[in-house]
Coordinates of C-alpha atoms in Angstrom, one line a residue:
Chain A
M1309 CA -36.4 -30.8 -1.2
A1310 CA -37.6 -27.8 -3.1
I1311 CA -34.9 -27.8 -5.9
N1312 CA -36.4 -30.4 -8.2
F1313 CA -36.1 -30.8 -11.9
S1314 CA -38.2 -33.9 -12.3
K1315 CA -40.7 -32.3 -14.7
K1316 CA -39.3 -31.5 -18.1
P1317 CA -37.9 -29.2 -19.2
G1318 CA -36.1 -28.1 -16.1
L1319 CA -36.2 -24.4 -15.9
V1320 CA -34.4 -21.8 -13.7
I1321 CA -35.5 -18.2 -14.1
Y1322 CA -33.4 -15.2 -13.0
F1323 CA -34.7 -11.8 -11.9
T1324 CA -32.8 -8.8 -10.8
A1325 CA -34.7 -7.9 -7.7
G1326 CA -36.0 -4.4 -7.5
D1327 CA -36.2 -3.9 -11.3
P1328 CA -38.6 -2.3 -12.0
D1329 CA -39.6 -2.5 -8.3
L1330 CA -39.7 -5.1 -5.5
E1331 CA -43.4 -5.7 -5.6
T1332 CA -43.3 -6.4 -9.4
T1333 CA -40.3 -8.7 -8.9
R1334 CA -42.4 -10.7 -6.5
E1335 CA -45.4 -10.9 -8.8
M1336 CA -43.2 -11.8 -11.8
A1337 CA -41.5 -14.6 -9.7
L1338 CA -44.9 -16.0 -8.8
A1339 CA -46.0 -15.8 -12.4
A1340 CA -42.8 -17.6 -13.5
I1341 CA -43.4 -20.4 -11.0
D1342 CA -47.0 -20.8 -12.1
H1343 CA -46.0 -21.1 -15.7
G1344 CA -43.3 -23.7 -15.3
A1345 CA -40.2 -22.3 -13.5
D1346 CA -38.8 -24.9 -11.1
V1347 CA -36.3 -22.6 -9.5
I1348 CA -36.3 -18.8 -9.1
E1349 CA -32.9 -17.0 -8.8
L1350 CA -33.5 -13.8 -7.0
G1351 CA -30.6 -11.5 -7.9
V1352 CA -29.4 -8.9 -5.4
P1353 CA -28.5 -5.8 -7.5
F1354 CA -24.9 -4.7 -7.2
S1355 CA -23.0 -1.6 -8.3
D1356 CA -20.3 -3.6 -10.1
P1357 CA -21.8 -6.7 -11.7
L1358 CA -18.6 -8.0 -13.3
A1359 CA -20.0 -11.3 -14.6
D1360 CA -22.9 -9.6 -16.3
G1361 CA -23.5 -8.3 -19.8
P1362 CA -25.2 -5.0 -20.6
V1363 CA -28.8 -6.1 -20.0
I1364 CA -28.3 -7.2 -16.4
Q1365 CA -25.9 -4.4 -15.8
R1366 CA -28.7 -1.9 -16.7
A1367 CA -31.2 -3.7 -14.6
S1368 CA -28.8 -3.8 -11.7
E1369 CA -28.1 -0.1 -12.1
R1370 CA -31.8 0.8 -12.1
A1371 CA -32.4 -1.4 -9.0
V1372 CA -29.5 0.1 -7.1
A1373 CA -30.6 3.6 -8.0
K1374 CA -34.0 2.7 -6.4
G1375 CA -32.2 1.8 -3.2
T1376 CA -32.8 -1.9 -3.4
R1377 CA -30.9 -3.6 -0.6
L1378 CA -30.2 -7.2 0.3
A1379 CA -32.6 -6.9 3.2
D1380 CA -35.4 -6.0 0.8
V1381 CA -34.6 -9.0 -1.4
L1382 CA -34.9 -11.2 1.7
V1383 CA -38.3 -9.8 2.4
I1384 CA -39.7 -10.7 -1.1
C1385 CA -38.0 -14.1 -0.9
K1386 CA -40.0 -14.8 2.3
E1387 CA -43.2 -13.6 0.6
I1388 CA -42.6 -15.8 -2.5
R1389 CA -41.9 -18.8 -0.2
A1390 CA -45.1 -18.2 1.7
A1391 CA -47.1 -18.0 -1.5
R1392 CA -45.5 -20.9 -3.3
P1393 CA -44.2 -23.5 -0.7
E1394 CA -43.1 -26.0 -3.3
A1395 CA -41.0 -23.7 -5.5
G1396 CA -37.2 -23.6 -5.5
I1397 CA -35.7 -20.3 -4.6
I1398 CA -32.0 -19.4 -4.8
L1399 CA -30.6 -16.1 -3.6
F1400 CA -28.1 -14.8 -6.1
S1401 CA -25.6 -12.1 -5.2
Y1402 CA -22.1 -10.8 -5.7
L1403 CA -20.1 -11.2 -2.5
N1404 CA -19.7 -7.6 -1.3
P1405 CA -23.4 -6.9 -0.3
V1406 CA -23.4 -10.2 1.6
M1407 CA -20.2 -9.4 3.4
R1408 CA -21.5 -6.0 4.3
F1409 CA -24.7 -7.7 5.7
G1410 CA -22.4 -10.2 7.5
M1411 CA -22.0 -13.7 6.2
E1412 CA -23.4 -15.4 9.4
A1413 CA -26.3 -13.0 9.6
F1414 CA -27.0 -13.5 6.0
A1415 CA -27.1 -17.3 6.2
K1416 CA -29.5 -17.1 9.1
A1417 CA -31.7 -14.5 7.3
A1418 CA -31.7 -16.5 4.1
K1419 CA -32.9 -19.6 6.0
D1420 CA -35.5 -17.6 7.7
A1421 CA -36.7 -16.2 4.4
G1422 CA -37.2 -19.7 3.1
A1423 CA -34.5 -19.8 0.5
D1424 CA -33.3 -23.2 -0.7
G1425 CA -29.9 -22.1 -1.7
V1426 CA -27.4 -19.4 -2.4
L1427 CA -25.2 -18.5 -5.4
L1428 CA -22.5 -16.0 -4.9
T1429 CA -20.9 -15.3 -8.3
D1430 CA -17.5 -14.2 -7.0
M1431 CA -17.2 -16.7 -4.1
I1432 CA -14.7 -19.2 -5.4
V1433 CA -14.7 -22.7 -4.1
E1434 CA -11.1 -22.5 -3.0
E1435 CA -11.9 -19.8 -0.4
A1436 CA -15.3 -21.0 0.6
E1437 CA -14.6 -22.8 3.8
E1438 CA -16.4 -20.5 6.2
Y1439 CA -19.2 -19.8 3.7
L1440 CA -19.8 -23.6 3.3
K1441 CA -19.9 -24.1 7.0
L1442 CA -22.6 -21.4 7.4
M1443 CA -24.6 -22.8 4.4
H1444 CA -24.5 -26.3 5.9
A1445 CA -25.4 -25.1 9.4
N1446 CA -28.5 -23.3 8.0
G1447 CA -29.6 -26.0 5.6
L1448 CA -28.9 -23.9 2.5
A1449 CA -27.6 -25.3 -0.8
P1450 CA -24.5 -23.6 -2.0
V1451 CA -24.4 -23.4 -5.8
F1452 CA -21.1 -22.8 -7.6
L1453 CA -20.4 -21.8 -11.2
A1454 CA -18.5 -24.1 -13.4
A1455 CA -16.8 -22.6 -16.6
P1456 CA -15.7 -24.3 -19.8
T1457 CA -12.1 -23.2 -19.0
S1458 CA -12.1 -24.9 -15.6
P1459 CA -9.7 -27.9 -15.5
D1460 CA -11.1 -31.2 -14.2
A1461 CA -9.6 -30.8 -10.7
R1462 CA -11.5 -27.5 -10.3
L1463 CA -14.7 -29.0 -11.7
K1464 CA -14.4 -31.8 -9.2
A1465 CA -14.1 -29.3 -6.3
I1466 CA -17.0 -27.3 -7.6
A1467 CA -19.2 -30.4 -8.1
E1468 CA -18.3 -31.8 -4.7
N1469 CA -19.0 -28.6 -2.8
S1470 CA -22.2 -27.7 -4.6
Q1471 CA -25.6 -28.8 -3.4
G1472 CA -29.0 -28.5 -5.1
F1473 CA -27.5 -28.3 -8.5
V1474 CA -24.3 -27.3 -10.3
Y1475 CA -24.5 -24.2 -12.5
A1476 CA -22.6 -24.8 -15.8
I1477 CA -21.7 -21.7 -17.8
S1478 CA -22.4 -22.4 -21.5
R1479 CA -19.5 -20.4 -22.8
V1480 CA -16.5 -18.3 -21.8
G1481 CA -17.7 -14.8 -21.1
I1482 CA -20.4 -12.8 -19.3
T1483 CA -24.2 -13.1 -19.2
G1484 CA -26.3 -12.0 -22.2
T1485 CA -28.5 -13.3 -24.9
Q1486 CA -27.2 -14.9 -28.0
T1487 CA -28.6 -16.4 -31.2
E1488 CA -26.9 -19.8 -31.0
L1489 CA -25.9 -22.0 -28.1
A1490 CA -22.2 -22.3 -27.6
S1491 CA -20.5 -25.5 -28.7
D1492 CA -18.6 -25.5 -25.4
A1493 CA -21.7 -26.3 -23.4
K1494 CA -22.4 -30.0 -23.9
G1495 CA -18.8 -31.0 -23.3
L1496 CA -18.7 -29.1 -20.1
V1497 CA -21.9 -30.8 -18.8
E1498 CA -20.4 -34.2 -19.6
R1499 CA -17.2 -33.3 -17.8
I1500 CA -19.1 -32.2 -14.7
R1501 CA -21.2 -35.4 -14.7
K1502 CA -18.0 -37.4 -14.0
F1503 CA -17.9 -35.8 -10.6
T1504 CA -21.5 -35.6 -9.4
K1505 CA -24.9 -37.0 -9.4
L1506 CA -26.4 -33.6 -8.8
P1507 CA -28.6 -32.0 -11.4
I1508 CA -26.7 -29.7 -13.8
A1509 CA -28.3 -26.4 -14.9
L1510 CA -26.9 -24.6 -17.9
G1511 CA -27.0 -20.9 -18.2
F1512 CA -25.5 -17.8 -20.0
G1513 CA -26.9 -17.1 -23.4
V1514 CA -30.0 -19.4 -23.0
S1515 CA -32.6 -17.1 -24.5
T1516 CA -35.3 -18.9 -26.5
P1517 CA -37.6 -22.0 -26.3
E1518 CA -35.4 -23.6 -28.9
H1519 CA -32.3 -23.1 -26.7
V1520 CA -34.2 -24.6 -23.7
R1521 CA -35.1 -27.6 -25.7
A1522 CA -31.6 -28.1 -26.9
V1523 CA -30.1 -27.6 -23.4
V1524 CA -32.3 -30.2 -21.7
E1525 CA -31.2 -32.8 -24.2
F1526 CA -27.9 -33.0 -22.2
A1527 CA -28.5 -30.9 -19.0
D1528 CA -31.1 -31.2 -16.3
A1529 CA -32.3 -27.6 -16.5
A1530 CA -31.8 -24.4 -18.5
V1531 CA -31.2 -21.0 -16.7
V1532 CA -32.8 -18.0 -18.5
G1533 CA -31.7 -14.6 -17.2
S1534 CA -30.9 -11.8 -19.6
A1535 CA -33.8 -12.7 -21.9
I1536 CA -36.2 -12.3 -19.0
V1537 CA -34.6 -9.1 -17.8
A1538 CA -34.6 -7.7 -21.3
L1539 CA -38.4 -8.5 -21.6
I1540 CA -38.9 -6.7 -18.2
E1541 CA -36.9 -3.7 -19.5
K1542 CA -39.3 -3.1 -22.4
T1543 CA -42.6 -3.9 -20.6
P1544 CA -44.5 -1.5 -18.4
A1545 CA -44.4 -2.7 -14.8
E1546 CA -48.1 -3.4 -14.5
E1547 CA -48.0 -5.7 -17.5
A1548 CA -44.7 -7.4 -16.6
P1549 CA -45.9 -10.3 -14.5
R1550 CA -48.3 -11.5 -17.3
A1551 CA -45.6 -11.0 -19.9
V1552 CA -43.1 -12.9 -17.9
G1553 CA -45.6 -15.7 -17.3
E1554 CA -46.3 -16.1 -21.0
F1555 CA -42.6 -16.0 -21.9
V1556 CA -41.9 -18.7 -19.3
R1557 CA -44.7 -20.9 -20.6
S1558 CA -43.2 -20.5 -24.1
L1559 CA -39.8 -21.4 -22.8
C1560 CA -41.3 -24.7 -21.5
G1561 CA -42.8 -25.4 -24.9
G1562 CA -46.3 -24.8 -23.5
V1563 CA -46.4 -27.7 -21.1
K1564 CA -44.3 -29.5 -18.5
T1565 CA -44.3 -33.3 -18.4
A1566 CA -43.6 -35.5 -15.5
Chain B
M1313 CA 13.2 12.0 -5.0
K1314 CA 13.0 8.7 -6.7
R1315 CA 12.5 9.8 -10.3
E1316 CA 10.1 7.3 -11.9
D1317 CA 8.9 10.2 -13.9
L1318 CA 12.1 9.9 -16.0
L1319 CA 11.2 6.4 -17.3
H1320 CA 10.2 5.9 -20.9
T1321 CA 6.5 6.8 -21.3
G1322 CA 6.8 9.1 -18.2
A1323 CA 5.8 6.9 -15.2
H1324 CA 6.6 3.8 -13.3
K1325 CA 3.8 1.9 -15.2
I1326 CA 6.3 0.7 -17.9
N1327 CA 8.1 -1.5 -15.3
N1328 CA 5.0 -3.7 -15.0
A1329 CA 3.9 -3.5 -18.6
L1330 CA 7.3 -4.8 -19.8
G1331 CA 7.1 -7.7 -17.3
Q1332 CA 3.6 -8.7 -18.2
V1333 CA 4.1 -8.5 -21.9
M1334 CA 7.0 -10.9 -21.6
L1335 CA 4.6 -13.3 -19.9
A1336 CA 2.0 -12.8 -22.6
R1337 CA 4.6 -13.6 -25.3
R1338 CA 5.7 -16.7 -23.4
M1339 CA 2.1 -17.8 -23.2
G1340 CA 1.6 -17.2 -26.9
K1341 CA -1.1 -14.6 -26.5
K1342 CA -1.5 -12.3 -29.5
R1343 CA -4.1 -9.9 -28.2
I1344 CA -3.5 -7.6 -25.2
I1345 CA -6.1 -5.7 -23.2
A1346 CA -5.6 -3.2 -20.4
E1347 CA -7.5 -0.7 -18.3
T1348 CA -6.2 2.7 -17.5
G1349 CA -7.2 5.6 -15.2
A1350 CA -4.8 8.5 -15.8
G1351 CA -3.7 6.9 -19.1
Q1352 CA -0.1 6.1 -18.0
H1353 CA -0.7 2.4 -17.8
G1354 CA -2.5 2.5 -21.1
V1355 CA 0.3 4.3 -22.7
A1356 CA 2.9 1.9 -21.2
T1357 CA 0.8 -1.1 -22.5
A1358 CA 0.3 0.5 -25.9
T1359 CA 4.1 1.0 -26.0
V1360 CA 5.1 -2.5 -25.3
C1361 CA 2.5 -3.8 -27.7
A1362 CA 4.0 -1.5 -30.4
L1363 CA 7.4 -2.9 -29.6
F1364 CA 6.3 -6.5 -29.9
G1365 CA 3.7 -6.1 -32.6
L1366 CA 0.7 -7.2 -30.5
E1367 CA -3.0 -6.1 -30.9
C1368 CA -3.8 -3.7 -28.1
V1369 CA -7.2 -2.6 -26.7
V1370 CA -7.3 -0.2 -23.7
Y1371 CA -10.5 0.4 -21.7
M1372 CA -10.8 3.8 -20.2
G1373 CA -13.6 5.6 -18.4
E1374 CA -15.1 8.4 -20.5
E1375 CA -14.6 10.9 -17.7
D1376 CA -10.9 9.9 -17.6
M1377 CA -10.7 10.1 -21.4
R1378 CA -12.0 13.7 -21.2
R1379 CA -9.5 14.8 -18.5
Q1380 CA -6.5 12.9 -19.8
E1381 CA -7.1 13.6 -23.4
L1382 CA -3.4 13.8 -24.2
N1383 CA -2.8 10.2 -23.1
V1384 CA -5.8 9.0 -25.2
F1385 CA -4.1 10.5 -28.2
R1386 CA -0.7 9.0 -27.3
M1387 CA -2.3 5.5 -27.0
R1388 CA -3.9 5.9 -30.4
L1389 CA -0.7 7.2 -31.9
L1390 CA 1.0 4.1 -30.6
G1391 CA -1.5 2.0 -32.4
A1392 CA -3.8 1.0 -29.6
E1393 CA -7.6 1.0 -29.7
V1394 CA -9.0 3.0 -26.8
R1395 CA -12.5 1.9 -25.8
G1396 CA -14.5 4.4 -23.7
V1397 CA -16.5 3.1 -20.8
N1398 CA -19.5 5.1 -19.7
S1399 CA -21.0 2.8 -16.9
G1400 CA -20.9 3.8 -13.3
S1401 CA -18.8 6.9 -12.7
A1402 CA -16.9 6.3 -16.0
T1403 CA -13.5 6.2 -14.2
L1404 CA -10.9 3.5 -13.4
K1405 CA -13.2 1.1 -11.6
D1406 CA -15.6 0.9 -14.5
A1407 CA -12.7 0.5 -16.9
I1408 CA -11.5 -2.5 -14.9
N1409 CA -15.0 -4.0 -14.9
E1410 CA -15.1 -3.8 -18.7
A1411 CA -11.5 -5.1 -19.2
M1412 CA -12.4 -8.1 -16.9
R1413 CA -15.5 -8.8 -19.0
D1414 CA -13.5 -8.7 -22.2
W1415 CA -10.9 -10.9 -20.5
V1416 CA -13.3 -13.7 -19.4
T1417 CA -14.9 -13.6 -22.9
N1418 CA -11.6 -13.8 -24.8
V1419 CA -9.4 -15.5 -22.3
R1420 CA -8.2 -18.2 -24.7
T1421 CA -6.5 -15.6 -27.0
T1422 CA -6.1 -12.6 -24.8
F1423 CA -3.7 -11.5 -22.0
Y1424 CA -4.9 -8.9 -19.6
I1425 CA -2.1 -6.6 -18.6
L1426 CA -3.5 -5.2 -15.3
G1427 CA -1.9 -2.0 -14.3
S1428 CA -2.1 -1.9 -10.6
A1429 CA -1.4 -4.2 -7.7
L1430 CA -5.0 -5.3 -7.5
G1431 CA -7.5 -7.7 -9.1
S1432 CA -7.6 -11.4 -8.7
H1433 CA -4.6 -13.5 -7.7
P1434 CA -1.8 -13.5 -9.0
Y1435 CA -2.0 -9.9 -10.2
P1436 CA -1.4 -8.1 -6.9
T1437 CA 1.8 -10.1 -6.3
M1438 CA 2.9 -10.1 -9.9
V1439 CA 2.5 -6.4 -10.3
R1440 CA 4.3 -5.8 -7.0
D1441 CA 7.2 -8.0 -8.1
F1442 CA 7.5 -6.1 -11.4
Q1443 CA 7.4 -2.8 -9.4
R1444 CA 9.7 -3.7 -6.6
V1445 CA 12.6 -2.6 -8.8
I1446 CA 11.7 0.9 -7.5
S1447 CA 12.7 0.1 -3.9
K1448 CA 15.6 -2.0 -5.0
E1449 CA 17.1 1.0 -6.8
M1450 CA 16.1 3.3 -4.0
K1451 CA 18.0 1.1 -1.5
R1452 CA 21.1 0.8 -3.6
Q1453 CA 21.2 4.5 -4.5
I1454 CA 20.6 5.8 -1.0
L1455 CA 23.3 3.5 0.4
E1456 CA 25.7 4.7 -2.3
H1457 CA 25.0 8.4 -1.6
E1458 CA 24.2 8.6 2.1
G1459 CA 25.7 5.3 3.5
R1460 CA 22.5 4.6 5.3
L1461 CA 18.8 3.8 4.8
P1462 CA 16.2 6.5 4.7
D1463 CA 14.0 7.4 7.6
V1464 CA 10.8 7.9 5.6
I1465 CA 9.5 6.8 2.2
V1466 CA 6.4 8.6 0.8
A1467 CA 4.4 7.4 -2.1
C1468 CA 0.9 8.1 -3.5
V1469 CA -1.6 5.2 -3.4
G1470 CA -4.4 4.7 -6.0
G1471 CA -4.5 1.0 -6.7
G1472 CA -1.1 1.1 -5.0
S1473 CA 1.5 -0.2 -7.5
N1474 CA 4.1 2.6 -7.3
A1475 CA 3.7 2.6 -3.5
I1476 CA 4.0 -1.2 -3.0
G1477 CA 7.0 -1.1 -5.4
A1478 CA 8.6 1.7 -3.3
F1479 CA 7.9 0.0 0.0
Y1480 CA 8.6 -3.6 -0.7
E1481 CA 12.4 -3.9 -0.2
F1482 CA 12.1 -1.8 3.0
L1483 CA 9.4 -3.9 4.7
P1484 CA 11.9 -5.8 6.9
E1485 CA 13.7 -2.5 7.8
A1486 CA 11.6 -1.5 10.8
N1487 CA 13.3 1.9 11.2
V1488 CA 12.2 3.0 7.7
A1489 CA 8.7 4.6 8.0
L1490 CA 6.5 3.9 5.1
I1491 CA 3.8 6.5 4.3
G1492 CA 1.1 6.0 1.6
V1493 CA -0.9 9.1 0.5
E1494 CA -4.4 8.6 -0.8
A1495 CA -6.6 11.1 -2.6
G1496 CA -8.5 13.3 -0.2
G1497 CA -10.4 14.9 -3.1
R1498 CA -12.9 17.6 -2.0
G1499 CA -13.6 16.3 1.5
M1500 CA -14.4 13.3 3.5
A1501 CA -18.1 12.8 2.5
L1502 CA -18.6 9.5 0.6
G1503 CA -18.2 10.1 -3.1
E1504 CA -15.9 13.1 -2.7
H1505 CA -12.6 11.3 -2.1
A1506 CA -10.7 8.1 -2.7
A1507 CA -9.2 7.7 0.8
R1508 CA -10.0 4.1 1.5
F1509 CA -8.1 4.0 4.8
A1510 CA -9.4 7.3 6.2
P1511 CA -11.2 6.8 9.5
N1512 CA -15.0 7.5 8.9
G1513 CA -14.3 7.8 5.1
G1514 CA -16.5 4.9 4.3
G1515 CA -13.8 2.4 3.4
V1516 CA -14.4 -1.1 5.0
P1517 CA -13.1 -4.5 4.0
G1518 CA -15.0 -6.1 1.1
V1519 CA -14.6 -7.8 -2.2
L1520 CA -14.3 -5.8 -5.5
Q1521 CA -13.0 -7.1 -8.8
G1522 CA -11.6 -10.3 -7.2
T1523 CA -9.8 -8.6 -4.4
Y1524 CA -10.5 -8.7 -0.7
S1525 CA -9.4 -5.3 0.6
Y1526 CA -10.8 -2.0 1.8
V1527 CA -13.6 -0.8 -0.4
L1528 CA -15.4 2.6 -0.3
Q1529 CA -19.1 1.6 -0.1
N1530 CA -22.4 2.5 1.4
D1531 CA -24.0 0.5 4.2
A1532 CA -25.8 -1.8 1.7
G1533 CA -22.5 -2.9 0.3
Q1534 CA -22.8 -0.9 -3.0
V1535 CA -19.5 0.4 -4.1
A1536 CA -19.3 4.2 -3.8
A1537 CA -18.4 6.7 -6.4
T1538 CA -15.1 8.4 -5.9
H1539 CA -13.5 11.7 -6.7
S1540 CA -10.0 12.9 -7.2
V1541 CA -8.5 15.6 -9.3
S1542 CA -6.0 12.9 -10.4
A1543 CA -7.6 10.1 -12.4
G1544 CA -4.9 7.6 -11.3
L1545 CA -5.9 7.8 -7.7
D1546 CA -9.7 7.9 -8.3
Y1547 CA -10.5 4.3 -7.3
A1548 CA -12.9 2.8 -4.7
S1549 CA -10.6 0.0 -3.5
V1550 CA -6.9 -0.5 -3.0
G1551 CA -4.3 -3.2 -3.5
P1552 CA -4.7 -5.9 -0.9
E1553 CA -1.1 -5.8 0.2
H1554 CA -1.7 -2.2 1.3
A1555 CA -4.7 -3.4 3.3
M1556 CA -2.4 -5.8 5.1
L1557 CA 0.3 -3.2 5.7
H1558 CA -2.4 -0.8 7.0
D1559 CA -3.8 -3.4 9.4
S1560 CA -0.4 -4.5 10.6
G1561 CA 0.6 -0.9 11.1
R1562 CA 3.8 -1.5 9.1
A1563 CA 2.8 1.3 6.8
T1564 CA 0.7 4.3 7.6
Y1565 CA -1.8 5.9 5.2
T1566 CA -2.8 9.5 5.0
S1567 CA -4.4 11.7 2.4
A1568 CA -3.9 14.9 0.5
T1569 CA -6.7 17.0 -0.9
D1570 CA -7.1 18.2 -4.5
D1571 CA -6.1 21.6 -3.5
E1572 CA -3.0 20.4 -1.6
A1573 CA -1.9 18.3 -4.6
L1574 CA -2.4 21.3 -7.0
E1575 CA -0.3 23.5 -4.7
A1576 CA 2.4 20.8 -4.4
T1577 CA 2.5 20.6 -8.2
K1578 CA 3.2 24.3 -8.3
V1579 CA 5.8 24.2 -5.5
L1580 CA 7.8 21.3 -7.0
S1581 CA 7.7 22.9 -10.5
R1582 CA 9.0 26.1 -9.1
T1583 CA 11.6 24.9 -6.6
E1584 CA 13.0 21.9 -8.5
G1585 CA 12.0 22.4 -12.1
I1586 CA 10.1 19.2 -12.0
I1587 CA 6.4 19.1 -13.1
P1588 CA 5.1 16.0 -11.3
A1589 CA 2.0 14.0 -12.3
L1590 CA -1.0 15.0 -10.2
E1591 CA -1.0 11.5 -8.6
S1592 CA 2.6 12.0 -7.5
A1593 CA 1.8 15.5 -6.3
H1594 CA -0.2 13.9 -3.5
A1595 CA 3.0 12.4 -2.2
I1596 CA 4.8 15.7 -2.7
A1597 CA 2.1 17.4 -0.6
E1598 CA 2.7 15.0 2.2
A1599 CA 6.4 15.5 2.0
I1600 CA 5.8 19.3 2.3
K1601 CA 3.8 18.7 5.4
L1602 CA 6.2 16.3 6.9
A1603 CA 9.6 17.8 6.2
P1604 CA 9.4 20.8 8.6
K1605 CA 8.8 18.3 11.5
M1606 CA 11.9 16.3 10.7
G1607 CA 15.5 17.1 11.7
K1608 CA 18.0 18.3 9.1
D1609 CA 19.9 15.0 9.4
K1610 CA 16.9 12.9 8.5
I1611 CA 16.4 11.4 5.1
M1612 CA 13.0 11.2 3.3
I1613 CA 12.5 9.7 -0.2
V1614 CA 9.5 10.7 -2.1
N1615 CA 8.5 8.5 -5.1
V1616 CA 7.8 10.8 -8.0
S1617 CA 5.8 8.1 -9.8
G1618 CA 5.2 10.1 -13.0
R1619 CA 5.6 13.3 -14.9
G1620 CA 2.9 15.9 -15.2
D1621 CA 2.8 16.7 -18.9
K1622 CA -0.4 14.6 -19.2
D1623 CA -2.1 16.9 -16.7
I1624 CA -1.5 20.2 -18.3
G1625 CA -5.1 20.3 -19.5
I1626 CA -6.4 19.9 -15.9
L1627 CA -3.7 22.3 -14.5
T1628 CA -4.7 24.9 -17.0
R1629 CA -8.3 24.8 -15.7
E1630 CA -7.4 24.5 -12.0
L1631 CA -4.5 27.0 -11.7
D1632 CA -4.7 30.6 -12.6
L1633 CA -1.1 31.6 -13.2
S1634 CA -1.6 34.9 -15.0
G1635 CA 0.5 37.6 -13.4
D1636 CA 1.9 35.0 -11.1
V1637 CA 5.6 35.8 -11.1
T1638 CA 7.6 34.2 -8.3
R1639 CA 11.2 35.2 -9.1
K1640 CA 12.5 38.5 -10.2
V1641 CA 16.0 39.2 -11.2
S1642 CA 17.2 42.3 -9.4
A1643 CA 18.7 45.0 -11.5

């Protein structure tokens, strides 16, 4: 099982694939893995990233403008898998590019590319029957998002249908960095725990080493996305893998412990 | 003609805004947000918020703010804050994205009055139910005046709220033909139009903004830019109930180009003394094409979804009327 948060702190790192370019995305992912990321979320850029704040919107716009396609993201997924057999890799996408690719073709291609799981932001658990069948048939872990506003019945359905981990959203709203962690977060993780033994990763607004430390007090892993993407935005491509590696190491507090 | 242009604020949008603001009040929400394309839904929402003393924020693409300047001013006069959106093509789709981002962030205090029959459930059905008064009135009035149902109903389709409202009560009446008119823009190349149902137009089923429907997109699943002279029809997807009616064949969908809509605006203004909204002018254009093929005893109803005052700026740029005198009084 490649999704594993047994070393502390558990860390999921998000990249918008194709920003600044696919090769750099691959090198940054490898650097992140080497410096402490347990799971890489490879984001497929989309023209209308509804759940994302300005940082990831801009990255997505740049990557779409470069012509980055789902098929390209699958290629670097396969390369990352070949280079780092033990790392966790999740393909992250909005639903439409996957539907255009074909859900069944996508599930097969994701398996072939060595992905461990899939997170589709706008795939809701209530309408996921066919998607879940295809995930199961191809040995892929479906990861669903759980929000602080979700009632218990919905959290239960999300927890029961997720594999790999459950992605808890720290606050109401969209992705983006913030100075303080939301007070919603801990309560949500506790509510999800009632329904599952799966690890729970907390994301949205987790931006600093202090946040990561605070998150892993009550969750199994922290997801860092916008802070990484913002760093990439201001770093020249050739320096980005090293910069990302250093930032990931700082997020881990310098060292991971078993 | 079904004269939705005569409604307060000048379009059918007020039907839905009134319905949703009642819901917002019942839910105890004090802050209202909305998106708007042509500005008619924004004006309707700003109006009901003024009436009930609610805070109102309207998201509008900056391209649309430029071309529907009059409605921006009306919204501000009514006490609403208009927030420009400059992402993507800076039109209706982008305004909806931004309104949805606001909504998920402030959902505990905020009610989102969505203006068209799209978005996540229950909006498409809720907006349709608030707009079905259009076809209820059509049915009652045509039975009063003509003693029978119409043969054809024509309505323009952006997101599709006026059209679904105009069609709904007639869905079980198989002899009533239902025709939706999309924006044909400047031609059928992707990015030049908003005709989601046009064969080879680039519209295929997909998911945008929580709705499974036809979406104009490229072969990588990226949502395409759109163009229409009318801001209200300038949208890459379409209400899901229209997709269903299209696939079942119960309604048929066609398109009118920018030029046809502009010409129809001129024709209706000069023959009936009614200046239609550029959106509604697409329906008028189809009526002009269709009428000569119908017998004199046939009945067609065109839904005039809004009035054209908001478009005078665009019309001034698009139509050269100098020296253009159509009627002369003989001596």
